[in-house]
Amino acid sequence: MHIVLIHSKYDNVDETSVDLNPQGPQQMSDTVLNIHAALEAGGHSVTPVLADKDFLATLEKIPAPDLLFNLSSGVSDKRTQANVVGMLEMTGIPMLGSGLATHIVGLHKEITKSILSAHRIRTARFQLIAAETDEIRSDFTFPLIVKPEHEGSGIGVTESSKVDSVAQLKKVIKEKLHLHKQVLLVQEFLPGREFTVGVMGNEVLEILPIKETIFHKDGPQILTNTEKAGSKSTEIIPANLSPELQAEIEEMAAKTYRILRCQDFARVDIRLDAEGHPHVIELNTYPGLGKDFSYFPRLAQAAGYTYDALINRLVAIAKEPKGFN
């Protein structure tokens, strides 16, 4: 097949984006190279295309692709990730990943949590904050977590994101509104174990081995951007779980995937409350595929996939019938 590899800019990235996500440009560059090589090893021809404002015109100038392998996290920032998906859908060319509606929901964490709550999927109490003057809900139990609503890769999640008082909360809200220039999600901190679940498939789902993150005792016990870079936490794959808890987590991940109409692959992050009950804390509609870096390939490796095998398995899944979405 001829596969077009859509990717975000990784050269000459503006300083603000680099400050917020220092590893981002290098990760994108490495991922493009590694996926390109994996696809060629699978017998495909590959054309990389930069997701800029003119990329639809670029697509018209190259031989018609059989599949769009979308790696783009947005033309300008994470908030435009869904825009890229919407433009790709207009081409009518098959593509890897969920449709526009799912990406919009996933990038609006408050909407994700509202839908899951309506379907009786447990998730921590939450509130969206758009201004410093917004009144904080009275039934919150501290500590709370504060993070930008539309980001991924732990961007905007720092040690200061975990707050223990109203005064500290107001201070952090002011700082993060100014820095990220987007609404913030405030949610209750869940003190239990944290897990990551990879899901692949459409009609039939494959649940990958579950990862548990083990936090160092002197840290905030949350996955900050630094934590995700691997400096202050360790992981266990597969997690050491009782059969009952493993079944409950896998069922919760599969239900989340179905309820939010995910396609091809996604990642569900789950954390236990003080009583040991799992809660969905986030859906990643397009999990990172960085070799030896991103969570999803490491979960797949634990299931027996080499990196090249995973990438080509995703290509096969993307070509499966998906039905309506």
Short mmCIF file of C-alpha atoms in Angstrom, two decimals:
data_model
loop_
_atom_site.label_atom_id
_atom_site.label_comp_id
_atom_site.label_asym_id
_atom_site.label_seq_id
_atom_site.Cartn_x
_atom_site.Cartn_y
_atom_site.Cartn_z
CA MET A 1 0.00 0.00 0.00
CA HIS A 2 0.93 3.63 -0.42
CA ILE A 3 0.70 5.21 3.03
CA VAL A 4 0.91 8.93 3.72
CA LEU A 5 2.42 9.71 7.10
CA ILE A 6 0.87 12.92 8.43
CA HIS A 7 3.01 14.55 11.11
CA SER A 8 3.35 17.73 13.13
CA LYS A 9 6.17 20.22 12.70
CA TYR A 10 9.37 19.29 14.50
CA ASP A 11 11.86 21.73 12.97
CA ASN A 12 12.01 25.41 13.93
CA VAL A 13 9.22 25.02 16.48
CA ASP A 14 8.29 28.23 18.32
CA GLU A 15 9.88 28.77 21.71
CA THR A 16 6.61 28.77 23.65
CA SER A 17 5.73 25.27 22.45
CA VAL A 18 9.22 24.01 23.28
CA ASP A 19 9.06 25.54 26.76
CA LEU A 20 5.78 23.72 27.47
CA ASN A 21 6.90 20.41 25.98
CA PRO A 22 10.71 20.33 25.66
CA GLN A 23 10.84 16.73 24.41
CA GLY A 24 8.04 17.20 21.87
CA PRO A 25 9.95 18.16 18.67
CA GLN A 26 12.59 15.44 19.07
CA GLN A 27 9.93 12.85 19.91
CA MET A 28 7.96 13.73 16.78
CA SER A 29 11.08 13.61 14.60
CA ASP A 30 12.15 10.22 15.98
CA THR A 31 8.63 8.80 15.74
CA VAL A 32 8.26 9.83 12.09
CA LEU A 33 11.57 8.16 11.22
CA ASN A 34 10.78 4.97 13.14
CA ILE A 35 7.24 4.58 11.79
CA HIS A 36 8.47 5.32 8.27
CA ALA A 37 11.02 2.50 8.64
CA ALA A 38 8.45 0.13 10.17
CA LEU A 39 5.97 0.70 7.35
CA GLU A 40 8.64 0.15 4.70
CA ALA A 41 9.69 -3.04 6.50
CA GLY A 42 6.04 -4.10 6.17
CA GLY A 43 6.25 -3.70 2.40
CA HIS A 44 4.52 -0.32 2.11
CA SER A 45 5.61 2.80 0.26
CA VAL A 46 5.57 5.87 2.49
CA THR A 47 5.21 9.60 1.83
CA PRO A 48 5.64 11.93 4.83
CA VAL A 49 3.45 15.06 4.76
CA LEU A 50 3.66 17.94 7.21
CA ALA A 51 0.32 18.89 8.79
CA ASP A 52 0.34 22.59 8.04
CA LYS A 53 -2.40 24.87 6.73
CA ASP A 54 -1.69 23.73 3.16
CA PHE A 55 -1.43 19.98 3.69
CA LEU A 56 -4.70 19.15 1.87
CA ALA A 57 -3.28 20.80 -1.24
CA THR A 58 -0.10 18.78 -0.76
CA LEU A 59 -2.12 15.56 -0.66
CA GLU A 60 -3.65 16.40 -4.05
CA LYS A 61 -0.20 16.65 -5.63
CA ILE A 62 1.07 13.19 -4.68
CA PRO A 63 0.00 9.71 -5.85
CA ALA A 64 -3.31 8.72 -4.27
CA PRO A 65 -2.66 7.02 -0.91
CA ASP A 66 -4.39 3.88 0.29
CA LEU A 67 -4.18 4.98 3.93
CA LEU A 68 -3.47 8.11 5.96
CA PHE A 69 -1.34 7.30 9.01
CA ASN A 70 -1.96 10.37 11.13
CA LEU A 71 0.64 11.31 13.74
CA SER A 72 -0.26 14.98 13.94
CA SER A 73 -0.95 16.55 17.33
CA GLY A 74 -2.28 19.65 15.57
CA VAL A 75 -1.24 22.31 13.09
CA SER A 76 -0.37 24.83 15.78
CA ASP A 77 -1.06 23.12 19.13
CA LYS A 78 -2.91 20.21 20.72
CA ARG A 79 -6.22 22.07 20.49
CA THR A 80 -6.07 21.80 16.69
CA GLN A 81 -5.52 18.02 16.67
CA ALA A 82 -9.19 17.41 15.94
CA ASN A 83 -9.13 19.97 13.12
CA VAL A 84 -6.51 17.88 11.33
CA VAL A 85 -8.71 14.78 11.71
CA GLY A 86 -11.70 16.68 10.36
CA MET A 87 -9.75 17.77 7.29
CA LEU A 88 -8.48 14.23 6.72
CA GLU A 89 -12.03 12.88 6.92
CA MET A 90 -13.05 15.24 4.11
CA THR A 91 -10.62 13.50 1.75
CA GLY A 92 -12.56 10.23 1.98
CA ILE A 93 -9.26 8.33 2.22
CA PRO A 94 -9.13 5.63 4.92
CA MET A 95 -7.14 6.75 7.94
CA LEU A 96 -5.80 5.35 11.17
CA GLY A 97 -7.58 6.33 14.36
CA SER A 98 -10.90 7.55 15.65
CA GLY A 99 -13.20 9.97 13.88
CA LEU A 100 -13.61 13.67 14.46
CA ALA A 101 -16.34 13.41 17.11
CA THR A 102 -14.25 11.14 19.32
CA HIS A 103 -11.22 13.42 19.10
CA ILE A 104 -13.31 16.45 20.01
CA VAL A 105 -14.71 14.64 23.04
CA GLY A 106 -11.30 13.34 24.06
CA LEU A 107 -9.67 16.76 23.78
CA HIS A 108 -12.38 18.26 25.99
CA LYS A 109 -11.77 16.35 29.19
CA GLU A 110 -14.85 17.78 30.90
CA ILE A 111 -17.07 16.42 28.11
CA THR A 112 -15.37 13.01 28.32
CA LYS A 113 -16.01 12.85 32.05
CA SER A 114 -19.61 14.04 31.70
CA ILE A 115 -20.40 11.34 29.13
CA LEU A 116 -18.75 8.64 31.21
CA SER A 117 -20.62 9.78 34.32
CA ALA A 118 -23.90 9.58 32.41
CA HIS A 119 -23.05 5.95 31.58
CA ARG A 120 -22.18 5.24 35.23
CA ILE A 121 -18.47 4.88 34.55
CA ARG A 122 -16.70 6.11 37.68
CA THR A 123 -14.60 9.26 37.34
CA ALA A 124 -13.37 11.77 39.94
CA ARG A 125 -15.52 14.79 40.73
CA PHE A 126 -14.52 17.67 38.49
CA GLN A 127 -15.15 21.24 37.42
CA LEU A 128 -14.16 23.38 34.45
CA ILE A 129 -12.55 26.73 35.28
CA ALA A 130 -12.54 29.47 32.63
CA ALA A 131 -11.71 32.51 34.77
CA GLU A 132 -10.14 33.36 38.10
CA THR A 133 -13.52 34.56 39.33
CA ASP A 134 -15.29 31.23 38.76
CA GLU A 135 -16.82 29.89 41.96
CA ILE A 136 -15.32 26.59 43.13
CA ARG A 137 -17.81 23.79 43.77
CA SER A 138 -18.45 23.36 47.46
CA ASP A 139 -18.41 19.56 47.60
CA PHE A 140 -14.79 19.14 46.49
CA THR A 141 -12.53 17.14 48.79
CA PHE A 142 -8.88 18.19 48.78
CA PRO A 143 -6.30 17.48 47.40
CA LEU A 144 -7.32 18.58 43.91
CA ILE A 145 -5.54 18.34 40.56
CA VAL A 146 -5.43 21.31 38.18
CA LYS A 147 -4.48 20.89 34.52
CA PRO A 148 -5.21 22.40 31.08
CA GLU A 149 -8.28 20.83 29.54
CA HIS A 150 -6.99 20.35 25.99
CA GLU A 151 -3.42 19.10 26.42
CA GLY A 152 -1.72 15.71 26.33
CA SER A 153 1.68 14.21 27.19
CA GLY A 154 1.39 15.67 30.68
CA ILE A 155 1.74 19.22 29.34
CA GLY A 156 0.69 21.64 32.06
CA VAL A 157 0.75 18.95 34.76
CA THR A 158 3.49 19.94 37.20
CA GLU A 159 4.12 19.41 40.89
CA SER A 160 2.13 22.60 41.53
CA SER A 161 -0.92 20.97 39.88
CA LYS A 162 -1.70 19.12 43.11
CA VAL A 163 -3.22 21.59 45.58
CA ASP A 164 -4.26 21.18 49.21
CA SER A 165 -6.21 24.34 49.97
CA VAL A 166 -8.52 26.93 48.43
CA ALA A 167 -5.78 29.58 48.61
CA GLN A 168 -3.31 27.33 46.81
CA LEU A 169 -5.98 26.39 44.26
CA LYS A 170 -6.71 30.02 43.40
CA LYS A 171 -2.99 30.74 43.01
CA VAL A 172 -2.44 27.80 40.66
CA ILE A 173 -5.57 28.61 38.64
CA LYS A 174 -4.27 32.15 38.06
CA GLU A 175 -0.84 30.86 37.01
CA LYS A 176 -2.10 28.15 34.65
CA LEU A 177 -4.77 30.31 33.01
CA HIS A 178 -2.09 32.88 32.23
CA LEU A 179 0.44 30.31 30.99
CA HIS A 180 -1.76 28.00 28.93
CA LYS A 181 -4.48 30.45 27.81
CA GLN A 182 -7.19 27.80 27.90
CA VAL A 183 -9.79 26.55 30.32
CA LEU A 184 -8.62 24.34 33.17
CA LEU A 185 -9.94 21.06 34.52
CA VAL A 186 -10.03 20.75 38.29
CA GLN A 187 -10.70 17.29 39.69
CA GLU A 188 -10.35 15.45 42.95
CA PHE A 189 -7.12 13.57 43.55
CA LEU A 190 -7.53 9.79 43.69
CA PRO A 191 -4.99 8.39 46.17
CA GLY A 192 -4.84 4.80 44.88
CA ARG A 193 -2.77 2.93 42.29
CA GLU A 194 -2.57 4.25 38.71
CA PHE A 195 -2.89 2.15 35.56
CA THR A 196 -2.66 2.61 31.81
CA VAL A 197 -4.68 0.40 29.47
CA GLY A 198 -4.09 0.11 25.71
CA VAL A 199 -6.98 -0.98 23.49
CA MET A 200 -6.83 -1.94 19.80
CA GLY A 201 -9.54 -2.99 17.38
CA ASN A 202 -13.03 -2.22 16.14
CA GLU A 203 -15.59 -5.03 16.11
CA VAL A 204 -13.24 -7.20 18.20
CA LEU A 205 -11.09 -5.51 20.84
CA GLU A 206 -7.65 -6.48 22.07
CA ILE A 207 -6.79 -5.28 25.57
CA LEU A 208 -3.04 -4.98 25.95
CA PRO A 209 -1.23 -5.85 29.20
CA ILE A 210 -1.96 -3.24 31.87
CA LYS A 211 0.79 -0.90 33.05
CA GLU A 212 1.02 0.32 36.63
CA THR A 213 2.95 3.48 37.43
CA ILE A 214 4.88 3.37 40.70
CA PHE A 215 5.51 6.87 42.04
CA HIS A 216 8.48 7.77 44.18
CA LYS A 217 7.43 8.60 47.72
CA ASP A 218 8.93 12.10 47.68
CA GLY A 219 6.95 13.21 44.61
CA PRO A 220 3.38 14.51 44.15
CA GLN A 221 2.05 11.03 43.21
CA ILE A 222 0.77 12.25 39.84
CA LEU A 223 2.02 11.86 36.27
CA THR A 224 3.60 15.21 35.54
CA ASN A 225 5.28 16.04 32.24
CA THR A 226 8.59 15.25 33.95
CA GLU A 227 7.25 11.93 35.23
CA LYS A 228 6.17 11.00 31.71
CA ALA A 229 9.71 11.70 30.53
CA GLY A 230 10.73 8.89 32.88
CA SER A 231 12.74 10.60 35.56
CA LYS A 232 10.74 10.11 38.74
CA SER A 233 8.55 7.04 38.35
CA THR A 234 8.87 3.40 37.44
CA GLU A 235 6.42 1.06 35.76
CA ILE A 236 5.35 -2.53 35.95
CA ILE A 237 4.01 -4.29 32.84
CA PRO A 238 1.95 -6.33 33.32
CA ALA A 239 0.65 -4.90 36.58
CA ASN A 240 0.34 -7.23 39.55
CA LEU A 241 -3.44 -7.43 39.88
CA SER A 242 -5.96 -9.79 41.37
CA PRO A 243 -8.06 -11.53 38.70
CA GLU A 244 -11.10 -9.58 39.89
CA LEU A 245 -9.46 -6.15 39.71
CA GLN A 246 -7.86 -6.92 36.34
CA ALA A 247 -11.23 -7.95 34.92
CA GLU A 248 -12.88 -4.79 36.28
CA ILE A 249 -10.18 -2.51 34.84
CA GLU A 250 -10.26 -4.23 31.44
CA GLU A 251 -14.06 -4.03 31.33
CA MET A 252 -13.99 -0.34 32.28
CA ALA A 253 -11.43 0.40 29.55
CA ALA A 254 -13.43 -1.50 26.93
CA LYS A 255 -16.68 0.23 27.91
CA THR A 256 -14.98 3.63 27.76
CA TYR A 257 -13.62 2.80 24.30
CA ARG A 258 -17.09 1.80 23.07
CA ILE A 259 -19.03 4.61 24.75
CA LEU A 260 -16.76 7.29 23.29
CA ARG A 261 -16.78 5.58 19.87
CA CYS A 262 -13.06 5.01 19.63
CA GLN A 263 -11.71 3.33 16.52
CA ASP A 264 -8.52 1.39 15.79
CA PHE A 265 -6.65 2.20 19.01
CA ALA A 266 -6.73 4.34 22.11
CA ARG A 267 -5.40 4.48 25.65
CA VAL A 268 -7.42 4.70 28.85
CA ASP A 269 -5.85 5.92 32.10
CA ILE A 270 -7.39 4.58 35.30
CA ARG A 271 -6.75 5.24 38.97
CA LEU A 272 -8.10 3.70 42.17
CA ASP A 273 -9.82 5.69 44.88
CA ALA A 274 -9.18 5.27 48.60
CA GLU A 275 -11.46 2.20 48.68
CA GLY A 276 -9.74 0.54 45.73
CA HIS A 277 -12.45 1.26 43.14
CA PRO A 278 -11.17 2.11 39.63
CA HIS A 279 -12.03 5.46 38.04
CA VAL A 280 -11.29 6.65 34.49
CA ILE A 281 -9.08 9.71 34.73
CA GLU A 282 -8.46 10.31 31.02
CA LEU A 283 -8.92 9.02 27.49
CA ASN A 284 -6.11 9.45 24.98
CA THR A 285 -7.74 9.22 21.56
CA TYR A 286 -4.41 9.14 19.75
CA PRO A 287 -1.76 7.73 22.07
CA GLY A 288 1.88 8.37 21.30
CA LEU A 289 3.74 5.81 19.22
CA GLY A 290 7.29 6.82 20.02
CA LYS A 291 9.64 3.84 19.93
CA ASP A 292 11.15 3.08 23.36
CA PHE A 293 9.36 6.13 24.76
CA SER A 294 5.58 6.17 24.47
CA TYR A 295 3.39 4.01 26.65
CA PHE A 296 1.40 2.31 23.88
CA PRO A 297 4.37 0.58 22.19
CA ARG A 298 5.60 -0.60 25.60
CA LEU A 299 2.19 -2.11 26.36
CA ALA A 300 2.21 -3.81 22.95
CA GLN A 301 5.72 -5.11 23.54
CA ALA A 302 4.48 -6.80 26.71
CA ALA A 303 1.84 -8.48 24.54
CA GLY A 304 4.57 -9.86 22.25
CA TYR A 305 4.57 -7.24 19.48
CA THR A 306 7.82 -5.87 18.14
CA TYR A 307 7.64 -2.18 17.28
CA ASP A 308 7.43 -2.89 13.55
CA ALA A 309 4.77 -5.54 14.14
CA LEU A 310 2.67 -3.09 16.16
CA ILE A 311 2.80 -0.38 13.51
CA ASN A 312 1.81 -2.79 10.77
CA ARG A 313 -0.88 -4.32 12.97
CA LEU A 314 -2.39 -0.84 13.34
CA VAL A 315 -2.35 -0.50 9.55
CA ALA A 316 -4.30 -3.76 9.24
CA ILE A 317 -6.79 -2.64 11.90
CA ALA A 318 -7.25 0.73 10.16
CA LYS A 319 -8.35 -1.10 7.00
CA GLU A 320 -11.00 -3.13 8.85
CA PRO A 321 -14.69 -2.29 8.36
CA LYS A 322 -15.66 0.21 11.08
CA GLY A 323 -19.36 0.72 10.59
CA PHE A 324 -20.93 4.08 11.37
CA ASN A 325 -19.49 6.58 13.83
#
